[in-house]
Amino acid sequence: MHRVLSDKRTILLLVLPGLLIYTFAILFPILLSVYLGMTDWSGIGRPNFIGLENFKKIIFADTTFWKSLRNAILLALAYVFVQHPIALAFAIFIDKVGGRAEKIFRTIFFIPCVIPVVVTSRMWVSLYDPQYGLINKILDFLRLGFLKQQWLGDTKTALISVIIICMWQGFGWALLIYYAGLKGIPEELYEAARIDGATGVKLYTKITVPLLKPVIKVNFTIAIIYALKQMETVYLTTNGGPGDASQFLANYLYIRAFNSYQYGYANAISVLFVIACLAVNILFQKIFKPENYEF
């Protein structure tokens, strides 16, 4: 084995298949997008090279692009600061319930994750319907009719309505990951802490949360990636409207490419999209260095 690992030719042959797959599946499409982003290609005919004009327009004049990026960041923050604390609390609750009830609750909370996005999106569109939707009907029943809204049709409420749908759809995954992490914590640690006098909240702040740091980091990473690439739910509910109130990067890219036939411009957006994802990931890694997220 040592002889094999010390042979550079053998190492090259071993890594070559993966390197080729990475080159043709990831690196080459990115480089092609960079080139097409420097053209005014409409999808038909030969691309006309225009340099950095598309990138300049997006960065300095395209307000929809920046609004889409802002909305994606807001969704990521909603995942991290709203969805995940609730998911962790419910995971702890389910873990402590035990028995048959534990299995029932685990199944109930995971149901939204196994329902197709098309079905859940259309269901929420019906719930948000201003005339016949269940949400406004409940508000009427509670004599809170003054709170009724055109939830997906009003610029003031469209974004928060879409964010709620996204959080509901992904809640089960966040809960399941935390639940799996909790199952990996030995019960002996809790027993030892109780002997030392730790009770209640202190058990979770001194044992549970610190030991879940790797799980929390993974869950946060998944949430941020999902927020940045969010498209299906947006496309099926508001398509970014009204106006650009609920627009997201992936959906905006799709509209530019396949509705407006601005493939060159859409490729420029995709390149900036990749750069934004890398920047957010680097920032996230710096924030979540071990010395920076002590609980």
PDB file of C-alpha atoms in Angstrom, residues 64-287:
ATOM      1  CA  THR A  64     -33.960  43.547  -9.379  1.00  0.00           C
ATOM      2  CA  PHE A  65     -30.726  41.574  -9.056  1.00  0.00           C
ATOM      3  CA  TRP A  66     -29.871  43.249  -5.749  1.00  0.00           C
ATOM      4  CA  LYS A  67     -33.437  42.876  -4.498  1.00  0.00           C
ATOM      5  CA  SER A  68     -33.313  39.170  -5.377  1.00  0.00           C
ATOM      6  CA  LEU A  69     -30.037  38.761  -3.493  1.00  0.00           C
ATOM      7  CA  ARG A  70     -31.458  40.659  -0.514  1.00  0.00           C
ATOM      8  CA  ASN A  71     -34.532  38.412  -0.458  1.00  0.00           C
ATOM      9  CA  ALA A  72     -32.343  35.300  -0.517  1.00  0.00           C
ATOM     10  CA  ILE A  73     -30.319  36.638   2.411  1.00  0.00           C
ATOM     11  CA  LEU A  74     -33.527  37.433   4.325  1.00  0.00           C
ATOM     12  CA  LEU A  75     -34.714  33.871   3.741  1.00  0.00           C
ATOM     13  CA  ALA A  76     -31.379  32.525   5.003  1.00  0.00           C
ATOM     14  CA  LEU A  77     -31.672  34.681   8.138  1.00  0.00           C
ATOM     15  CA  ALA A  78     -35.238  33.442   8.654  1.00  0.00           C
ATOM     16  CA  TYR A  79     -33.985  29.859   8.466  1.00  0.00           C
ATOM     17  CA  VAL A  80     -31.129  30.466  10.898  1.00  0.00           C
ATOM     18  CA  PHE A  81     -32.867  32.672  13.477  1.00  0.00           C
ATOM     19  CA  VAL A  82     -36.490  31.497  13.282  1.00  0.00           C
ATOM     20  CA  GLN A  83     -36.830  28.032  11.764  1.00  0.00           C
ATOM     21  CA  HIS A  84     -33.794  26.398  13.350  1.00  0.00           C
ATOM     22  CA  PRO A  85     -34.308  27.439  16.987  1.00  0.00           C
ATOM     23  CA  ILE A  86     -37.885  26.163  16.731  1.00  0.00           C
ATOM     24  CA  ALA A  87     -36.728  22.961  15.007  1.00  0.00           C
ATOM     25  CA  LEU A  88     -34.129  22.361  17.721  1.00  0.00           C
ATOM     26  CA  ALA A  89     -36.704  22.935  20.466  1.00  0.00           C
ATOM     27  CA  PHE A  90     -39.128  20.462  18.874  1.00  0.00           C
ATOM     28  CA  ALA A  91     -36.308  17.953  18.308  1.00  0.00           C
ATOM     29  CA  ILE A  92     -35.476  18.103  22.020  1.00  0.00           C
ATOM     30  CA  PHE A  93     -39.168  17.701  22.857  1.00  0.00           C
ATOM     31  CA  ILE A  94     -39.574  14.672  20.576  1.00  0.00           C
ATOM     32  CA  ASP A  95     -36.380  13.108  21.919  1.00  0.00           C
ATOM     33  CA  LYS A  96     -37.662  13.416  25.490  1.00  0.00           C
ATOM     34  CA  VAL A  97     -41.205  12.188  24.774  1.00  0.00           C
ATOM     35  CA  GLY A  98     -40.076   8.686  23.886  1.00  0.00           C
ATOM     36  CA  GLY A  99     -42.220   5.651  23.132  1.00  0.00           C
ATOM     37  CA  ARG A 100     -44.913   5.559  20.485  1.00  0.00           C
ATOM     38  CA  ALA A 101     -45.576   9.298  20.685  1.00  0.00           C
ATOM     39  CA  GLU A 102     -41.979   9.952  19.598  1.00  0.00           C
ATOM     40  CA  LYS A 103     -42.519   8.041  16.338  1.00  0.00           C
ATOM     41  CA  ILE A 104     -45.860   9.736  15.704  1.00  0.00           C
ATOM     42  CA  PHE A 105     -44.486  13.267  16.191  1.00  0.00           C
ATOM     43  CA  ARG A 106     -41.402  12.466  14.107  1.00  0.00           C
ATOM     44  CA  THR A 107     -43.627  11.315  11.242  1.00  0.00           C
ATOM     45  CA  ILE A 108     -46.019  14.265  11.479  1.00  0.00           C
ATOM     46  CA  PHE A 109     -43.267  16.891  11.355  1.00  0.00           C
ATOM     47  CA  PHE A 110     -41.554  15.202   8.401  1.00  0.00           C
ATOM     48  CA  ILE A 111     -44.694  14.948   6.246  1.00  0.00           C
ATOM     49  CA  PRO A 112     -44.164  18.345   4.475  1.00  0.00           C
ATOM     50  CA  CYS A 113     -40.744  17.154   3.288  1.00  0.00           C
ATOM     51  CA  VAL A 114     -42.122  14.144   1.395  1.00  0.00           C
ATOM     52  CA  ILE A 115     -44.945  16.041  -0.323  1.00  0.00           C
ATOM     53  CA  PRO A 116     -43.946  17.335  -3.792  1.00  0.00           C
ATOM     54  CA  VAL A 117     -43.124  21.046  -3.930  1.00  0.00           C
ATOM     55  CA  VAL A 118     -45.827  21.575  -6.573  1.00  0.00           C
ATOM     56  CA  VAL A 119     -48.489  20.198  -4.241  1.00  0.00           C
ATOM     57  CA  THR A 120     -47.417  22.183  -1.187  1.00  0.00           C
ATOM     58  CA  SER A 121     -47.023  25.385  -3.207  1.00  0.00           C
ATOM     59  CA  ARG A 122     -50.507  25.113  -4.694  1.00  0.00           C
ATOM     60  CA  MET A 123     -51.898  24.267  -1.261  1.00  0.00           C
ATOM     61  CA  TRP A 124     -50.404  27.439   0.212  1.00  0.00           C
ATOM     62  CA  VAL A 125     -51.639  29.514  -2.722  1.00  0.00           C
ATOM     63  CA  SER A 126     -55.139  28.289  -1.837  1.00  0.00           C
ATOM     64  CA  LEU A 127     -54.604  29.042   1.859  1.00  0.00           C
ATOM     65  CA  TYR A 128     -53.463  32.578   1.012  1.00  0.00           C
ATOM     66  CA  ASP A 129     -56.341  33.239  -1.404  1.00  0.00           C
ATOM     67  CA  PRO A 130     -57.801  36.657  -0.419  1.00  0.00           C
ATOM     68  CA  GLN A 131     -61.453  35.599  -0.950  1.00  0.00           C
ATOM     69  CA  TYR A 132     -61.665  31.875  -0.284  1.00  0.00           C
ATOM     70  CA  GLY A 133     -58.410  31.150   1.559  1.00  0.00           C
ATOM     71  CA  LEU A 134     -58.483  29.490   4.967  1.00  0.00           C
ATOM     72  CA  ILE A 135     -56.203  32.105   6.550  1.00  0.00           C
ATOM     73  CA  ASN A 136     -58.567  35.003   5.866  1.00  0.00           C
ATOM     74  CA  LYS A 137     -61.540  32.819   6.822  1.00  0.00           C
ATOM     75  CA  ILE A 138     -59.959  32.127  10.212  1.00  0.00           C
ATOM     76  CA  LEU A 139     -59.293  35.830  10.707  1.00  0.00           C
ATOM     77  CA  ASP A 140     -62.973  36.530   9.972  1.00  0.00           C
ATOM     78  CA  PHE A 141     -64.011  33.829  12.426  1.00  0.00           C
ATOM     79  CA  LEU A 142     -61.810  35.367  15.136  1.00  0.00           C
ATOM     80  CA  ARG A 143     -63.273  38.804  14.388  1.00  0.00           C
ATOM     81  CA  LEU A 144     -59.874  39.956  13.111  1.00  0.00           C
ATOM     82  CA  GLY A 145     -61.053  40.832   9.633  1.00  0.00           C
ATOM     83  CA  PHE A 146     -58.987  44.027   9.679  1.00  0.00           C
ATOM     84  CA  LEU A 147     -55.866  41.805   9.404  1.00  0.00           C
ATOM     85  CA  LYS A 148     -57.003  40.195   6.150  1.00  0.00           C
ATOM     86  CA  GLN A 149     -54.561  40.660   3.271  1.00  0.00           C
ATOM     87  CA  GLN A 150     -53.958  39.729  -0.317  1.00  0.00           C
ATOM     88  CA  TRP A 151     -51.037  37.767   1.054  1.00  0.00           C
ATOM     89  CA  LEU A 152     -49.311  36.867  -2.220  1.00  0.00           C
ATOM     90  CA  GLY A 153     -50.637  39.831  -4.173  1.00  0.00           C
ATOM     91  CA  ASP A 154     -49.472  42.685  -1.940  1.00  0.00           C
ATOM     92  CA  THR A 155     -45.909  43.995  -2.098  1.00  0.00           C
ATOM     93  CA  LYS A 156     -45.931  44.383   1.698  1.00  0.00           C
ATOM     94  CA  THR A 157     -46.804  40.771   2.480  1.00  0.00           C
ATOM     95  CA  ALA A 158     -45.671  38.719  -0.549  1.00  0.00           C
ATOM     96  CA  LEU A 159     -42.096  38.148   0.592  1.00  0.00           C
ATOM     97  CA  ILE A 160     -42.931  37.169   4.164  1.00  0.00           C
ATOM     98  CA  SER A 161     -45.663  34.867   2.840  1.00  0.00           C
ATOM     99  CA  VAL A 162     -43.181  33.075   0.566  1.00  0.00           C
ATOM    100  CA  ILE A 163     -40.641  32.839   3.395  1.00  0.00           C
ATOM    101  CA  ILE A 164     -43.265  31.186   5.619  1.00  0.00           C
ATOM    102  CA  ILE A 165     -43.971  28.607   2.895  1.00  0.00           C
ATOM    103  CA  CYS A 166     -40.259  27.847   2.488  1.00  0.00           C
ATOM    104  CA  MET A 167     -39.755  27.480   6.236  1.00  0.00           C
ATOM    105  CA  TRP A 168     -42.769  25.161   6.507  1.00  0.00           C
ATOM    106  CA  GLN A 169     -41.509  22.990   3.650  1.00  0.00           C
ATOM    107  CA  GLY A 170     -38.000  22.609   5.097  1.00  0.00           C
ATOM    108  CA  PHE A 171     -38.884  22.407   8.778  1.00  0.00           C
ATOM    109  CA  GLY A 172     -38.888  18.601   8.828  1.00  0.00           C
ATOM    110  CA  TRP A 173     -35.348  18.331   7.461  1.00  0.00           C
ATOM    111  CA  ALA A 174     -33.957  20.771  10.016  1.00  0.00           C
ATOM    112  CA  LEU A 175     -35.758  18.952  12.828  1.00  0.00           C
ATOM    113  CA  LEU A 176     -34.611  15.514  11.612  1.00  0.00           C
ATOM    114  CA  ILE A 177     -30.929  16.544  11.509  1.00  0.00           C
ATOM    115  CA  TYR A 178     -31.109  18.002  15.024  1.00  0.00           C
ATOM    116  CA  TYR A 179     -32.992  14.926  16.209  1.00  0.00           C
ATOM    117  CA  ALA A 180     -30.284  12.635  14.808  1.00  0.00           C
ATOM    118  CA  GLY A 181     -27.632  14.748  16.515  1.00  0.00           C
ATOM    119  CA  LEU A 182     -29.452  14.513  19.849  1.00  0.00           C
ATOM    120  CA  LYS A 183     -29.573  10.727  19.553  1.00  0.00           C
ATOM    121  CA  GLY A 184     -25.790  10.714  19.304  1.00  0.00           C
ATOM    122  CA  ILE A 185     -25.291  12.372  22.705  1.00  0.00           C
ATOM    123  CA  PRO A 186     -24.667   9.716  25.395  1.00  0.00           C
ATOM    124  CA  GLU A 187     -27.214   9.744  28.198  1.00  0.00           C
ATOM    125  CA  GLU A 188     -24.349   9.182  30.675  1.00  0.00           C
ATOM    126  CA  LEU A 189     -23.249  12.798  30.165  1.00  0.00           C
ATOM    127  CA  TYR A 190     -26.641  14.068  31.330  1.00  0.00           C
ATOM    128  CA  GLU A 191     -26.592  11.722  34.316  1.00  0.00           C
ATOM    129  CA  ALA A 192     -23.116  12.919  35.318  1.00  0.00           C
ATOM    130  CA  ALA A 193     -24.216  16.550  34.978  1.00  0.00           C
ATOM    131  CA  ARG A 194     -27.269  15.919  37.165  1.00  0.00           C
ATOM    132  CA  ILE A 195     -25.045  14.378  39.823  1.00  0.00           C
ATOM    133  CA  ASP A 196     -22.949  17.565  39.698  1.00  0.00           C
ATOM    134  CA  GLY A 197     -26.082  19.622  40.262  1.00  0.00           C
ATOM    135  CA  ALA A 198     -26.941  20.760  36.701  1.00  0.00           C
ATOM    136  CA  THR A 199     -30.675  20.919  36.026  1.00  0.00           C
ATOM    137  CA  GLY A 200     -33.182  22.327  33.553  1.00  0.00           C
ATOM    138  CA  VAL A 201     -31.875  24.800  31.002  1.00  0.00           C
ATOM    139  CA  LYS A 202     -28.276  24.411  32.177  1.00  0.00           C
ATOM    140  CA  LEU A 203     -28.242  20.802  30.915  1.00  0.00           C
ATOM    141  CA  TYR A 204     -28.962  22.048  27.400  1.00  0.00           C
ATOM    142  CA  THR A 205     -26.669  25.095  27.441  1.00  0.00           C
ATOM    143  CA  LYS A 206     -23.701  23.195  28.903  1.00  0.00           C
ATOM    144  CA  ILE A 207     -24.097  19.781  27.253  1.00  0.00           C
ATOM    145  CA  THR A 208     -26.658  19.602  24.441  1.00  0.00           C
ATOM    146  CA  VAL A 209     -25.853  22.757  22.453  1.00  0.00           C
ATOM    147  CA  PRO A 210     -22.031  22.507  22.719  1.00  0.00           C
ATOM    148  CA  LEU A 211     -22.082  18.869  21.583  1.00  0.00           C
ATOM    149  CA  LEU A 212     -24.417  19.785  18.709  1.00  0.00           C
ATOM    150  CA  LYS A 213     -22.012  22.414  17.293  1.00  0.00           C
ATOM    151  CA  PRO A 214     -21.007  20.274  14.262  1.00  0.00           C
ATOM    152  CA  VAL A 215     -24.666  19.446  13.596  1.00  0.00           C
ATOM    153  CA  ILE A 216     -25.691  23.101  13.919  1.00  0.00           C
ATOM    154  CA  LYS A 217     -22.976  24.133  11.473  1.00  0.00           C
ATOM    155  CA  VAL A 218     -24.080  21.524   8.920  1.00  0.00           C
ATOM    156  CA  ASN A 219     -27.723  22.504   9.330  1.00  0.00           C
ATOM    157  CA  PHE A 220     -26.963  26.202   8.936  1.00  0.00           C
ATOM    158  CA  THR A 221     -24.870  25.493   5.826  1.00  0.00           C
ATOM    159  CA  ILE A 222     -27.699  23.516   4.235  1.00  0.00           C
ATOM    160  CA  ALA A 223     -30.176  26.279   5.103  1.00  0.00           C
ATOM    161  CA  ILE A 224     -28.043  29.023   3.552  1.00  0.00           C
ATOM    162  CA  ILE A 225     -27.449  27.009   0.373  1.00  0.00           C
ATOM    163  CA  TYR A 226     -31.157  26.243   0.083  1.00  0.00           C
ATOM    164  CA  ALA A 227     -32.030  29.916   0.568  1.00  0.00           C
ATOM    165  CA  LEU A 228     -29.605  31.112  -2.092  1.00  0.00           C
ATOM    166  CA  LYS A 229     -30.800  28.620  -4.700  1.00  0.00           C
ATOM    167  CA  GLN A 230     -34.496  28.897  -3.894  1.00  0.00           C
ATOM    168  CA  MET A 231     -36.609  28.836  -7.037  1.00  0.00           C
ATOM    169  CA  GLU A 232     -39.358  26.211  -7.233  1.00  0.00           C
ATOM    170  CA  THR A 233     -41.568  27.593  -4.489  1.00  0.00           C
ATOM    171  CA  VAL A 234     -41.165  31.168  -5.739  1.00  0.00           C
ATOM    172  CA  TYR A 235     -41.918  30.172  -9.332  1.00  0.00           C
ATOM    173  CA  LEU A 236     -45.031  28.210  -8.328  1.00  0.00           C
ATOM    174  CA  THR A 237     -46.492  30.830  -5.982  1.00  0.00           C
ATOM    175  CA  THR A 238     -45.647  34.398  -7.037  1.00  0.00           C
ATOM    176  CA  ASN A 239     -43.039  34.051  -9.817  1.00  0.00           C
ATOM    177  CA  GLY A 240     -41.238  36.890  -8.065  1.00  0.00           C
ATOM    178  CA  GLY A 241     -44.224  39.223  -7.974  1.00  0.00           C
ATOM    179  CA  PRO A 242     -45.998  41.433  -7.402  1.00  0.00           C
ATOM    180  CA  GLY A 243     -43.389  43.467  -9.228  1.00  0.00           C
ATOM    181  CA  ASP A 244     -40.109  42.179  -7.818  1.00  0.00           C
ATOM    182  CA  ALA A 245     -41.239  42.038  -4.198  1.00  0.00           C
ATOM    183  CA  SER A 246     -40.635  38.296  -3.790  1.00  0.00           C
ATOM    184  CA  GLN A 247     -38.022  37.759  -6.476  1.00  0.00           C
ATOM    185  CA  PHE A 248     -35.089  35.388  -5.836  1.00  0.00           C
ATOM    186  CA  LEU A 249     -31.834  34.977  -7.744  1.00  0.00           C
ATOM    187  CA  ALA A 250     -32.482  31.585  -9.329  1.00  0.00           C
ATOM    188  CA  ASN A 251     -35.978  32.556 -10.432  1.00  0.00           C
ATOM    189  CA  TYR A 252     -34.767  35.899 -11.792  1.00  0.00           C
ATOM    190  CA  LEU A 253     -32.053  34.103 -13.766  1.00  0.00           C
ATOM    191  CA  TYR A 254     -34.686  31.760 -15.216  1.00  0.00           C
ATOM    192  CA  ILE A 255     -36.925  34.662 -16.245  1.00  0.00           C
ATOM    193  CA  ARG A 256     -34.066  36.453 -17.990  1.00  0.00           C
ATOM    194  CA  ALA A 257     -32.988  33.311 -19.842  1.00  0.00           C
ATOM    195  CA  PHE A 258     -36.249  31.626 -20.812  1.00  0.00           C
ATOM    196  CA  ASN A 259     -38.843  34.418 -20.744  1.00  0.00           C
ATOM    197  CA  SER A 260     -36.782  37.329 -22.044  1.00  0.00           C
ATOM    198  CA  TYR A 261     -34.356  35.201 -24.110  1.00  0.00           C
ATOM    199  CA  GLN A 262     -31.388  37.118 -22.713  1.00  0.00           C
ATOM    200  CA  TYR A 263     -29.090  34.130 -22.338  1.00  0.00           C
ATOM    201  CA  GLY A 264     -25.923  36.210 -22.216  1.00  0.00           C
ATOM    202  CA  TYR A 265     -27.330  38.405 -19.476  1.00  0.00           C
ATOM    203  CA  ALA A 266     -28.639  35.345 -17.591  1.00  0.00           C
ATOM    204  CA  ASN A 267     -25.189  33.730 -17.717  1.00  0.00           C
ATOM    205  CA  ALA A 268     -23.672  36.896 -16.278  1.00  0.00           C
ATOM    206  CA  ILE A 269     -26.207  36.676 -13.435  1.00  0.00           C
ATOM    207  CA  SER A 270     -25.252  33.026 -12.893  1.00  0.00           C
ATOM    208  CA  VAL A 271     -21.560  33.941 -12.606  1.00  0.00           C
ATOM    209  CA  LEU A 272     -22.313  36.628 -10.028  1.00  0.00           C
ATOM    210  CA  PHE A 273     -24.626  34.125  -8.342  1.00  0.00           C
ATOM    211  CA  VAL A 274     -21.710  31.696  -7.926  1.00  0.00           C
ATOM    212  CA  ILE A 275     -19.477  34.493  -6.610  1.00  0.00           C
ATOM    213  CA  ALA A 276     -22.176  35.516  -4.101  1.00  0.00           C
ATOM    214  CA  CYS A 277     -22.505  31.902  -2.909  1.00  0.00           C
ATOM    215  CA  LEU A 278     -18.735  31.619  -2.456  1.00  0.00           C
ATOM    216  CA  ALA A 279     -18.606  34.936  -0.588  1.00  0.00           C
ATOM    217  CA  VAL A 280     -21.429  33.907   1.752  1.00  0.00           C
ATOM    218  CA  ASN A 281     -19.776  30.526   2.349  1.00  0.00           C
ATOM    219  CA  ILE A 282     -16.409  32.116   3.183  1.00  0.00           C
ATOM    220  CA  LEU A 283     -18.093  34.578   5.539  1.00  0.00           C
ATOM    221  CA  PHE A 284     -20.040  31.745   7.152  1.00  0.00           C
ATOM    222  CA  GLN A 285     -16.872  29.692   7.675  1.00  0.00           C
ATOM    223  CA  LYS A 286     -15.150  32.665   9.333  1.00  0.00           C
ATOM    224  CA  ILE A 287     -18.106  33.317  11.635  1.00  0.00           C
TER     225      ILE A 287
END
